[in-house]
Amino acid sequence: LQRELEIIRGVQHKKVICVLDEAHLLDKETLEEFRFMLNYRFDSESPMGLILVGQTELWDQKLRYQNYAAIRQRIDMNIVLRHLDRAETGMYIDAHLVYAGGKKDIFTERAIDEVFKSTNGIPRMINRVCEKTLMYASQQQKRLIGEHMVQYVTEHEMLKGGGI
């Protein structure tokens, strides 16, 4: 891989960016390998950019501890997507509905309250709850989604322990 990086950088004159999704699942040895690769024969410039994408456990249960200090020192930026508040949750749902070509007024205000309550404002979970609720509403031939539909979906159709 180091040889390939040198070819891409030296011969093709391209910058290499490596994106590791689900990085919270990587063990310390794998993260160390990437750290060594970032240091390989390059004093002033890294051979590649490295983007670690993962759940908050990446920082909370790994990178913040002393035995990861060498890796942490190479982090230029740490971005955490925060949970949405109630108003942002409503805007988020509306924006997705408009983008999909739907109407913004499919979910009642109380339904959005219930989505927010059941997801704690986590965008990925908002998406899951809304998608499943939209499918449920379609099966029931309903055009308006109320709080009871959201409650039904979160209680009966969402896997418990998987965030909802």
mmCIF file of N, CA, C and O in Angstrom, residues 63-163:
data_model
loop_
_atom_site.group_PDB
_atom_site.id
_atom_site.type_symbol
_atom_site.label_atom_id
_atom_site.label_comp_id
_atom_site.label_asym_id
_atom_site.label_seq_id
_atom_site.Cartn_x
_atom_site.Cartn_y
_atom_site.Cartn_z
ATOM 1 N N LEU A 63 -10.074 6.999 21.374
ATOM 2 C CA LEU A 63 -9.097 8.042 21.106
ATOM 3 C C LEU A 63 -8.799 8.971 22.278
ATOM 4 O O LEU A 63 -7.717 9.540 22.342
ATOM 5 N N ARG A 64 -9.697 9.131 23.193
ATOM 6 C CA ARG A 64 -9.442 10.057 24.304
ATOM 7 C C ARG A 64 -8.476 9.493 25.338
ATOM 8 O O ARG A 64 -7.964 10.213 26.173
ATOM 9 N N TYR A 65 -8.191 8.197 25.294
ATOM 10 C CA TYR A 65 -7.326 7.569 26.282
ATOM 11 C C TYR A 65 -5.850 7.681 25.905
ATOM 12 O O TYR A 65 -5.482 7.771 24.732
ATOM 13 N N GLN A 66 -5.001 7.632 26.932
ATOM 14 C CA GLN A 66 -3.561 7.854 26.769
ATOM 15 C C GLN A 66 -2.915 6.882 25.784
ATOM 16 O O GLN A 66 -2.032 7.270 25.032
ATOM 17 N N ASN A 67 -3.357 5.627 25.754
ATOM 18 C CA ASN A 67 -2.698 4.670 24.864
ATOM 19 C C ASN A 67 -2.997 4.949 23.380
ATOM 20 O O ASN A 67 -2.435 4.310 22.507
ATOM 21 N N TYR A 68 -3.852 5.933 23.099
ATOM 22 C CA TYR A 68 -4.110 6.369 21.725
ATOM 23 C C TYR A 68 -3.533 7.762 21.467
ATOM 24 O O TYR A 68 -3.844 8.391 20.467
ATOM 25 N N ALA A 69 -2.680 8.249 22.369
ATOM 26 C CA ALA A 69 -2.170 9.614 22.272
ATOM 27 C C ALA A 69 -1.454 9.873 20.946
ATOM 28 O O ALA A 69 -1.626 10.939 20.343
ATOM 29 N N ALA A 70 -0.657 8.917 20.473
ATOM 30 C CA ALA A 70 0.087 9.117 19.228
ATOM 31 C C ALA A 70 -0.844 9.288 18.033
ATOM 32 O O ALA A 70 -0.555 10.053 17.115
ATOM 33 N N ILE A 71 -1.955 8.595 18.052
ATOM 34 C CA ILE A 71 -2.949 8.739 16.979
ATOM 35 C C ILE A 71 -3.682 10.066 17.137
ATOM 36 O O ILE A 71 -3.860 10.821 16.189
ATOM 37 N N ARG A 72 -4.106 10.355 18.360
ATOM 38 C CA ARG A 72 -4.862 11.573 18.640
ATOM 39 C C ARG A 72 -4.069 12.826 18.254
ATOM 40 O O ARG A 72 -4.640 13.797 17.773
ATOM 41 N N GLN A 73 -2.745 12.803 18.417
ATOM 42 C CA GLN A 73 -1.912 13.959 18.086
ATOM 43 C C GLN A 73 -1.915 14.269 16.599
ATOM 44 O O GLN A 73 -1.593 15.372 16.190
ATOM 45 N N ARG A 74 -2.305 13.319 15.793
ATOM 46 C CA ARG A 74 -2.338 13.523 14.348
ATOM 47 C C ARG A 74 -3.710 13.951 13.845
ATOM 48 O O ARG A 74 -3.917 14.095 12.651
ATOM 49 N N ILE A 75 -4.650 14.139 14.747
ATOM 50 C CA ILE A 75 -5.994 14.564 14.357
ATOM 51 C C ILE A 75 -6.016 16.074 14.238
ATOM 52 O O ILE A 75 -5.757 16.796 15.210
ATOM 53 N N ASP A 76 -6.291 16.552 13.035
ATOM 54 C CA ASP A 76 -6.346 17.991 12.797
ATOM 55 C C ASP A 76 -7.715 18.573 13.109
ATOM 56 O O ASP A 76 -7.831 19.746 13.440
ATOM 57 N N MET A 77 -8.737 17.752 12.978
ATOM 58 C CA MET A 77 -10.094 18.231 13.158
ATOM 59 C C MET A 77 -10.948 17.120 13.758
ATOM 60 O O MET A 77 -10.813 15.962 13.378
ATOM 61 N N ASN A 78 -11.810 17.477 14.684
ATOM 62 C CA ASN A 78 -12.747 16.525 15.273
ATOM 63 C C ASN A 78 -14.133 17.143 15.154
ATOM 64 O O ASN A 78 -14.406 18.175 15.766
ATOM 65 N N ILE A 79 -14.971 16.530 14.347
ATOM 66 C CA ILE A 79 -16.311 17.057 14.129
ATOM 67 C C ILE A 79 -17.321 16.068 14.690
ATOM 68 O O ILE A 79 -17.279 14.883 14.366
ATOM 69 N N VAL A 80 -18.206 16.562 15.523
ATOM 70 C CA VAL A 80 -19.238 15.729 16.122
ATOM 71 C C VAL A 80 -20.591 16.277 15.686
ATOM 72 O O VAL A 80 -20.858 17.469 15.863
ATOM 73 N N LEU A 81 -21.393 15.422 15.086
ATOM 74 C CA LEU A 81 -22.742 15.824 14.731
ATOM 75 C C LEU A 81 -23.603 15.729 15.984
ATOM 76 O O LEU A 81 -23.782 14.648 16.537
ATOM 77 N N ARG A 82 -24.093 16.836 16.403
ATOM 78 C CA ARG A 82 -24.896 16.865 17.618
ATOM 79 C C ARG A 82 -26.326 16.437 17.305
ATOM 80 O O ARG A 82 -26.749 16.423 16.159
ATOM 81 N N HIS A 83 -27.064 16.125 18.330
ATOM 82 C CA HIS A 83 -28.476 15.780 18.180
ATOM 83 C C HIS A 83 -29.259 17.043 17.836
ATOM 84 O O HIS A 83 -28.905 18.139 18.268
ATOM 85 N N LEU A 84 -30.299 16.879 17.056
ATOM 86 C CA LEU A 84 -31.152 18.001 16.695
ATOM 87 C C LEU A 84 -32.118 18.308 17.834
ATOM 88 O O LEU A 84 -32.530 17.406 18.557
ATOM 89 N N ASP A 85 -32.478 19.578 17.986
ATOM 90 C CA ASP A 85 -33.519 19.899 18.959
ATOM 91 C C ASP A 85 -34.879 19.707 18.286
ATOM 92 O O ASP A 85 -34.965 19.311 17.117
ATOM 93 N N ARG A 86 -35.952 19.978 18.997
ATOM 94 C CA ARG A 86 -37.301 19.719 18.475
ATOM 95 C C ARG A 86 -37.572 20.510 17.208
ATOM 96 O O ARG A 86 -38.088 19.984 16.220
ATOM 97 N N ALA A 87 -37.235 21.798 17.205
ATOM 98 C CA ALA A 87 -37.485 22.632 16.026
ATOM 99 C C ALA A 87 -36.663 22.146 14.827
ATOM 100 O O ALA A 87 -37.174 22.065 13.703
ATOM 101 N N GLU A 88 -35.406 21.808 15.070
ATOM 102 C CA GLU A 88 -34.549 21.307 13.991
ATOM 103 C C GLU A 88 -35.055 19.967 13.462
ATOM 104 O O GLU A 88 -34.962 19.698 12.262
ATOM 105 N N THR A 89 -35.596 19.136 14.351
ATOM 106 C CA THR A 89 -36.158 17.853 13.921
ATOM 107 C C THR A 89 -37.302 18.089 12.944
ATOM 108 O O THR A 89 -37.372 17.439 11.895
ATOM 109 N N GLY A 90 -38.190 19.033 13.254
ATOM 110 C CA GLY A 90 -39.293 19.353 12.345
ATOM 111 C C GLY A 90 -38.795 19.872 11.008
ATOM 112 O O GLY A 90 -39.280 19.460 9.943
ATOM 113 N N MET A 91 -37.811 20.765 11.033
ATOM 114 C CA MET A 91 -37.246 21.301 9.782
ATOM 115 C C MET A 91 -36.550 20.205 8.984
ATOM 116 O O MET A 91 -36.627 20.172 7.755
ATOM 117 N N TYR A 92 -35.870 19.303 9.689
ATOM 118 C CA TYR A 92 -35.172 18.194 9.048
ATOM 119 C C TYR A 92 -36.167 17.287 8.315
ATOM 120 O O TYR A 92 -35.966 16.926 7.154
ATOM 121 N N ILE A 93 -37.260 16.948 8.992
ATOM 122 C CA ILE A 93 -38.297 16.110 8.372
ATOM 123 C C ILE A 93 -38.906 16.825 7.177
ATOM 124 O O ILE A 93 -39.046 16.239 6.095
ATOM 125 N N ASP A 94 -39.252 18.095 7.340
ATOM 126 C CA ASP A 94 -39.835 18.869 6.238
ATOM 127 C C ASP A 94 -38.898 18.930 5.037
ATOM 128 O O ASP A 94 -39.327 18.749 3.896
ATOM 129 N N ALA A 95 -37.618 19.179 5.289
ATOM 130 C CA ALA A 95 -36.645 19.279 4.191
ATOM 131 C C ALA A 95 -36.544 17.961 3.429
ATOM 132 O O ALA A 95 -36.482 17.950 2.192
ATOM 133 N N HIS A 96 -36.556 16.842 4.153
ATOM 134 C CA HIS A 96 -36.485 15.541 3.487
ATOM 135 C C HIS A 96 -37.752 15.256 2.677
ATOM 136 O O HIS A 96 -37.678 14.698 1.579
ATOM 137 N N LEU A 97 -38.893 15.636 3.212
ATOM 138 C CA LEU A 97 -40.145 15.432 2.478
ATOM 139 C C LEU A 97 -40.164 16.261 1.196
ATOM 140 O O LEU A 97 -40.551 15.766 0.137
ATOM 141 N N VAL A 98 -39.741 17.511 1.275
ATOM 142 C CA VAL A 98 -39.697 18.380 0.087
ATOM 143 C C VAL A 98 -38.712 17.824 -0.932
ATOM 144 O O VAL A 98 -39.001 17.752 -2.123
ATOM 145 N N TYR A 99 -37.543 17.393 -0.468
ATOM 146 C CA TYR A 99 -36.536 16.836 -1.371
ATOM 147 C C TYR A 99 -37.068 15.600 -2.095
ATOM 148 O O TYR A 99 -36.773 15.381 -3.262
ATOM 149 N N ALA A 100 -37.877 14.804 -1.394
ATOM 150 C CA ALA A 100 -38.449 13.583 -1.984
ATOM 151 C C ALA A 100 -39.668 13.880 -2.858
ATOM 152 O O ALA A 100 -40.237 12.970 -3.447
ATOM 153 N N GLY A 101 -40.055 15.143 -2.921
ATOM 154 C CA GLY A 101 -41.196 15.508 -3.758
ATOM 155 C C GLY A 101 -42.523 15.415 -3.038
ATOM 156 O O GLY A 101 -43.580 15.455 -3.670
ATOM 157 N N GLY A 102 -42.480 15.287 -1.738
ATOM 158 C CA GLY A 102 -43.711 15.188 -0.951
ATOM 159 C C GLY A 102 -44.138 16.532 -0.401
ATOM 160 O O GLY A 102 -43.542 17.564 -0.680
ATOM 161 N N LYS A 103 -45.187 16.495 0.392
ATOM 162 C CA LYS A 103 -45.692 17.701 1.039
ATOM 163 C C LYS A 103 -45.152 17.780 2.464
ATOM 164 O O LYS A 103 -44.996 16.760 3.126
ATOM 165 N N LYS A 104 -44.933 19.000 2.921
ATOM 166 C CA LYS A 104 -44.386 19.191 4.261
ATOM 167 C C LYS A 104 -45.391 18.869 5.360
ATOM 168 O O LYS A 104 -44.993 18.613 6.480
ATOM 169 N N ASP A 105 -46.648 18.879 5.060
ATOM 170 C CA ASP A 105 -47.642 18.732 6.125
ATOM 171 C C ASP A 105 -48.179 17.301 6.273
ATOM 172 O O ASP A 105 -49.306 17.091 6.669
ATOM 173 N N ILE A 106 -47.349 16.322 6.000
ATOM 174 C CA ILE A 106 -47.746 14.914 6.154
ATOM 175 C C ILE A 106 -47.756 14.521 7.632
ATOM 176 O O ILE A 106 -48.620 13.786 8.081
ATOM 177 N N PHE A 107 -46.783 15.004 8.403
ATOM 178 C CA PHE A 107 -46.672 14.713 9.823
ATOM 179 C C PHE A 107 -47.310 15.852 10.608
ATOM 180 O O PHE A 107 -46.994 17.014 10.384
ATOM 181 N N THR A 108 -48.193 15.515 11.537
ATOM 182 C CA THR A 108 -48.756 16.554 12.408
ATOM 183 C C THR A 108 -47.664 17.040 13.358
ATOM 184 O O THR A 108 -46.623 16.373 13.529
ATOM 185 N N GLU A 109 -47.898 18.170 13.985
ATOM 186 C CA GLU A 109 -46.932 18.690 14.963
ATOM 187 C C GLU A 109 -46.730 17.700 16.107
ATOM 188 O O GLU A 109 -45.605 17.506 16.575
ATOM 189 N N ARG A 110 -47.799 17.069 16.542
ATOM 190 C CA ARG A 110 -47.683 16.097 17.631
ATOM 191 C C ARG A 110 -46.938 14.842 17.174
ATOM 192 O O ARG A 110 -46.238 14.205 17.961
ATOM 193 N N ALA A 111 -47.066 14.491 15.895
ATOM 194 C CA ALA A 111 -46.300 13.357 15.360
ATOM 195 C C ALA A 111 -44.810 13.696 15.368
ATOM 196 O O ALA A 111 -43.972 12.856 15.725
ATOM 197 N N ILE A 112 -44.488 14.934 14.987
ATOM 198 C CA ILE A 112 -43.081 15.355 15.007
ATOM 199 C C ILE A 112 -42.562 15.367 16.446
ATOM 200 O O ILE A 112 -41.419 14.974 16.699
ATOM 201 N N ASP A 113 -43.413 15.797 17.395
ATOM 202 C CA ASP A 113 -43.026 15.724 18.807
ATOM 203 C C ASP A 113 -42.656 14.293 19.186
ATOM 204 O O ASP A 113 -41.657 14.057 19.866
ATOM 205 N N GLU A 114 -43.475 13.347 18.728
ATOM 206 C CA GLU A 114 -43.249 11.935 19.052
ATOM 207 C C GLU A 114 -41.986 11.404 18.369
ATOM 208 O O GLU A 114 -41.233 10.633 18.960
ATOM 209 N N VAL A 115 -41.746 11.825 17.122
ATOM 210 C CA VAL A 115 -40.507 11.426 16.427
ATOM 211 C C VAL A 115 -39.307 11.940 17.223
ATOM 212 O O VAL A 115 -38.352 11.202 17.481
ATOM 213 N N PHE A 116 -39.372 13.193 17.623
ATOM 214 C CA PHE A 116 -38.267 13.780 18.393
ATOM 215 C C PHE A 116 -38.061 13.023 19.707
ATOM 216 O O PHE A 116 -36.934 12.675 20.065
ATOM 217 N N LYS A 117 -39.135 12.754 20.393
ATOM 218 C CA LYS A 117 -39.064 12.060 21.685
ATOM 219 C C LYS A 117 -38.455 10.662 21.531
ATOM 220 O O LYS A 117 -37.608 10.255 22.324
ATOM 221 N N SER A 118 -38.854 9.954 20.496
ATOM 222 C CA SER A 118 -38.394 8.580 20.340
ATOM 223 C C SER A 118 -36.992 8.462 19.748
ATOM 224 O O SER A 118 -36.360 7.413 19.871
ATOM 225 N N THR A 119 -36.493 9.524 19.116
ATOM 226 C CA THR A 119 -35.176 9.458 18.474
ATOM 227 C C THR A 119 -34.107 10.283 19.171
ATOM 228 O O THR A 119 -32.928 10.196 18.804
ATOM 229 N N ASN A 120 -34.521 11.094 20.132
ATOM 230 C CA ASN A 120 -33.587 12.010 20.807
ATOM 231 C C ASN A 120 -32.889 12.946 19.819
ATOM 232 O O ASN A 120 -31.784 13.408 20.076
ATOM 233 N N GLY A 121 -33.507 13.168 18.668
ATOM 234 C CA GLY A 121 -32.946 14.096 17.688
ATOM 235 C C GLY A 121 -31.772 13.560 16.895
ATOM 236 O O GLY A 121 -31.046 14.320 16.259
ATOM 237 N N ILE A 122 -31.580 12.253 16.885
ATOM 238 C CA ILE A 122 -30.474 11.650 16.127
ATOM 239 C C ILE A 122 -30.929 11.493 14.677
ATOM 240 O O ILE A 122 -31.870 10.749 14.395
ATOM 241 N N PRO A 123 -30.273 12.198 13.736
ATOM 242 C CA PRO A 123 -30.742 12.193 12.347
ATOM 243 C C PRO A 123 -30.946 10.808 11.744
ATOM 244 O O PRO A 123 -31.952 10.562 11.089
ATOM 245 N N ARG A 124 -30.042 9.894 11.954
ATOM 246 C CA ARG A 124 -30.179 8.554 11.375
ATOM 247 C C ARG A 124 -31.441 7.876 11.912
ATOM 248 O O ARG A 124 -32.166 7.208 11.192
ATOM 249 N N MET A 125 -31.718 8.073 13.199
ATOM 250 C CA MET A 125 -32.897 7.459 13.793
ATOM 251 C C MET A 125 -34.177 8.171 13.340
ATOM 252 O O MET A 125 -35.206 7.524 13.151
ATOM 253 N N ILE A 126 -34.104 9.478 13.163
ATOM 254 C CA ILE A 126 -35.247 10.216 12.618
ATOM 255 C C ILE A 126 -35.605 9.643 11.252
ATOM 256 O O ILE A 126 -36.774 9.385 10.953
ATOM 257 N N ASN A 127 -34.596 9.421 10.426
ATOM 258 C CA ASN A 127 -34.832 8.848 9.099
ATOM 259 C C ASN A 127 -35.527 7.496 9.197
ATOM 260 O O ASN A 127 -36.497 7.232 8.478
ATOM 261 N N ARG A 128 -35.045 6.638 10.085
ATOM 262 C CA ARG A 128 -35.625 5.296 10.212
ATOM 263 C C ARG A 128 -37.074 5.349 10.678
ATOM 264 O O ARG A 128 -37.938 4.670 10.127
ATOM 265 N N VAL A 129 -37.326 6.135 11.719
ATOM 266 C CA VAL A 129 -38.683 6.212 12.253
ATOM 267 C C VAL A 129 -39.626 6.785 11.206
ATOM 268 O O VAL A 129 -40.729 6.256 10.984
ATOM 269 N N CYS A 130 -39.217 7.859 10.544
ATOM 270 C CA CYS A 130 -40.095 8.478 9.544
ATOM 271 C C CYS A 130 -40.336 7.554 8.359
ATOM 272 O O CYS A 130 -41.464 7.445 7.872
ATOM 273 N N GLU A 131 -39.297 6.882 7.904
ATOM 274 C CA GLU A 131 -39.461 5.960 6.775
ATOM 275 C C GLU A 131 -40.454 4.850 7.122
ATOM 276 O O GLU A 131 -41.383 4.568 6.361
ATOM 277 N N LYS A 132 -40.282 4.244 8.278
ATOM 278 C CA LYS A 132 -41.174 3.152 8.669
ATOM 279 C C LYS A 132 -42.592 3.668 8.924
ATOM 280 O O LYS A 132 -43.572 2.987 8.617
ATOM 281 N N THR A 133 -42.704 4.867 9.471
ATOM 282 C CA THR A 133 -44.030 5.439 9.707
ATOM 283 C C THR A 133 -44.710 5.773 8.388
ATOM 284 O O THR A 133 -45.920 5.553 8.226
ATOM 285 N N LEU A 134 -43.975 6.285 7.420
ATOM 286 C CA LEU A 134 -44.547 6.558 6.095
ATOM 287 C C LEU A 134 -45.028 5.262 5.438
ATOM 288 O O LEU A 134 -46.105 5.232 4.822
ATOM 289 N N MET A 135 -44.252 4.198 5.567
ATOM 290 C CA MET A 135 -44.679 2.919 4.991
ATOM 291 C C MET A 135 -45.939 2.403 5.693
ATOM 292 O O MET A 135 -46.863 1.924 5.040
ATOM 293 N N TYR A 136 -45.964 2.530 7.008
ATOM 294 C CA TYR A 136 -47.135 2.104 7.777
ATOM 295 C C TYR A 136 -48.365 2.915 7.375
ATOM 296 O O TYR A 136 -49.449 2.357 7.164
ATOM 297 N N ALA A 137 -48.211 4.228 7.245
ATOM 298 C CA ALA A 137 -49.327 5.094 6.847
ATOM 299 C C ALA A 137 -49.827 4.708 5.454
ATOM 300 O O ALA A 137 -51.038 4.669 5.210
ATOM 301 N N SER A 138 -48.919 4.382 4.559
ATOM 302 C CA SER A 138 -49.306 3.967 3.214
ATOM 303 C C SER A 138 -50.100 2.663 3.258
ATOM 304 O O SER A 138 -51.123 2.521 2.585
ATOM 305 N N GLN A 139 -49.637 1.713 4.065
ATOM 306 C CA GLN A 139 -50.357 0.441 4.210
ATOM 307 C C GLN A 139 -51.755 0.652 4.777
ATOM 308 O O GLN A 139 -52.691 -0.056 4.420
ATOM 309 N N GLN A 140 -51.884 1.630 5.667
ATOM 310 C CA GLN A 140 -53.175 1.935 6.288
ATOM 311 C C GLN A 140 -54.003 2.908 5.449
ATOM 312 O O GLN A 140 -55.101 3.286 5.837
ATOM 313 N N GLN A 141 -53.439 3.311 4.304
ATOM 314 C CA GLN A 141 -54.073 4.261 3.385
ATOM 315 C C GLN A 141 -54.419 5.583 4.087
ATOM 316 O O GLN A 141 -55.483 6.154 3.882
ATOM 317 N N LYS A 142 -53.488 6.060 4.883
ATOM 318 C CA LYS A 142 -53.634 7.334 5.588
ATOM 319 C C LYS A 142 -52.753 8.386 4.919
ATOM 320 O O LYS A 142 -51.625 8.101 4.535
ATOM 321 N N ARG A 143 -53.262 9.584 4.792
ATOM 322 C CA ARG A 143 -52.507 10.676 4.180
ATOM 323 C C ARG A 143 -51.889 11.612 5.217
ATOM 324 O O ARG A 143 -51.043 12.420 4.889
ATOM 325 N N LEU A 144 -52.331 11.500 6.456
ATOM 326 C CA LEU A 144 -51.830 12.338 7.534
ATOM 327 C C LEU A 144 -51.303 11.427 8.641
ATOM 328 O O LEU A 144 -51.971 10.472 9.046
ATOM 329 N N ILE A 145 -50.108 11.744 9.117
ATOM 330 C CA ILE A 145 -49.484 10.921 10.148
ATOM 331 C C ILE A 145 -49.598 11.642 11.482
ATOM 332 O O ILE A 145 -49.106 12.758 11.639
ATOM 333 N N GLY A 146 -50.250 10.982 12.429
ATOM 334 C CA GLY A 146 -50.408 11.524 13.769
ATOM 335 C C GLY A 146 -49.479 10.846 14.753
ATOM 336 O O GLY A 146 -48.785 9.883 14.428
ATOM 337 N N GLU A 147 -49.488 11.348 15.972
ATOM 338 C CA GLU A 147 -48.593 10.829 17.003
ATOM 339 C C GLU A 147 -48.823 9.346 17.289
ATOM 340 O O GLU A 147 -47.881 8.612 17.573
ATOM 341 N N HIS A 148 -50.075 8.883 17.176
ATOM 342 C CA HIS A 148 -50.364 7.483 17.480
ATOM 343 C C HIS A 148 -49.710 6.538 16.476
ATOM 344 O O HIS A 148 -49.281 5.444 16.849
ATOM 345 N N MET A 149 -49.617 6.958 15.229
ATOM 346 C CA MET A 149 -48.936 6.129 14.219
ATOM 347 C C MET A 149 -47.451 6.028 14.544
ATOM 348 O O MET A 149 -46.869 4.942 14.449
ATOM 349 N N VAL A 150 -46.847 7.144 14.907
ATOM 350 C CA VAL A 150 -45.420 7.127 15.255
ATOM 351 C C VAL A 150 -45.205 6.241 16.473
ATOM 352 O O VAL A 150 -44.274 5.425 16.497
ATOM 353 N N GLN A 151 -46.064 6.379 17.474
ATOM 354 C CA GLN A 151 -45.956 5.531 18.667
ATOM 355 C C GLN A 151 -46.083 4.056 18.307
ATOM 356 O O GLN A 151 -45.314 3.225 18.784
ATOM 357 N N TYR A 152 -47.056 3.731 17.461
ATOM 358 C CA TYR A 152 -47.251 2.336 17.060
ATOM 359 C C TYR A 152 -45.990 1.796 16.380
ATOM 360 O O TYR A 152 -45.517 0.700 16.697
ATOM 361 N N VAL A 153 -45.461 2.571 15.450
ATOM 362 C CA VAL A 153 -44.273 2.117 14.710
ATOM 363 C C VAL A 153 -43.084 1.938 15.646
ATOM 364 O O VAL A 153 -42.384 0.929 15.577
ATOM 365 N N THR A 154 -42.847 2.898 16.523
ATOM 366 C CA THR A 154 -41.684 2.779 17.405
ATOM 367 C C THR A 154 -41.843 1.644 18.415
ATOM 368 O O THR A 154 -40.857 1.035 18.809
ATOM 369 N N GLU A 155 -43.076 1.347 18.802
ATOM 370 C CA GLU A 155 -43.299 0.282 19.771
ATOM 371 C C GLU A 155 -43.376 -1.107 19.139
ATOM 372 O O GLU A 155 -43.005 -2.092 19.761
ATOM 373 N N HIS A 156 -43.844 -1.191 17.904
ATOM 374 C CA HIS A 156 -44.112 -2.503 17.313
ATOM 375 C C HIS A 156 -43.212 -2.865 16.125
ATOM 376 O O HIS A 156 -43.095 -4.050 15.814
ATOM 377 N N GLU A 157 -42.674 -1.898 15.446
ATOM 378 C CA GLU A 157 -41.941 -2.215 14.233
ATOM 379 C C GLU A 157 -40.463 -1.886 14.262
ATOM 380 O O GLU A 157 -39.750 -2.240 13.343
ATOM 381 N N MET A 158 -40.032 -1.208 15.293
ATOM 382 C CA MET A 158 -38.614 -0.872 15.403
ATOM 383 C C MET A 158 -37.955 -1.876 16.341
ATOM 384 O O MET A 158 -38.549 -2.271 17.345
ATOM 385 N N LEU A 159 -36.727 -2.266 16.007
ATOM 386 C CA LEU A 159 -36.008 -3.204 16.852
ATOM 387 C C LEU A 159 -35.560 -2.514 18.128
ATOM 388 O O LEU A 159 -34.870 -1.501 18.090
ATOM 389 N N LYS A 160 -35.946 -3.033 19.247
ATOM 390 C CA LYS A 160 -35.493 -2.484 20.530
ATOM 391 C C LYS A 160 -34.018 -2.843 20.716
ATOM 392 O O LYS A 160 -33.558 -3.877 20.279
ATOM 393 N N GLY A 161 -33.297 -1.945 21.362
ATOM 394 C CA GLY A 161 -31.871 -2.174 21.579
ATOM 395 C C GLY A 161 -31.029 -1.677 20.424
ATOM 396 O O GLY A 161 -29.829 -1.534 20.550
ATOM 397 N N GLY A 162 -31.628 -1.378 19.275
ATOM 398 C CA GLY A 162 -30.879 -0.866 18.133
ATOM 399 C C GLY A 162 -30.961 0.639 18.059
ATOM 400 O O GLY A 162 -30.871 1.215 16.998
ATOM 401 N N GLY A 163 -31.139 1.281 19.161
ATOM 402 C CA GLY A 163 -31.206 2.732 19.177
ATOM 403 C C GLY A 163 -32.624 3.211 19.401
ATOM 404 O O GLY A 163 -32.867 4.320 19.796
#
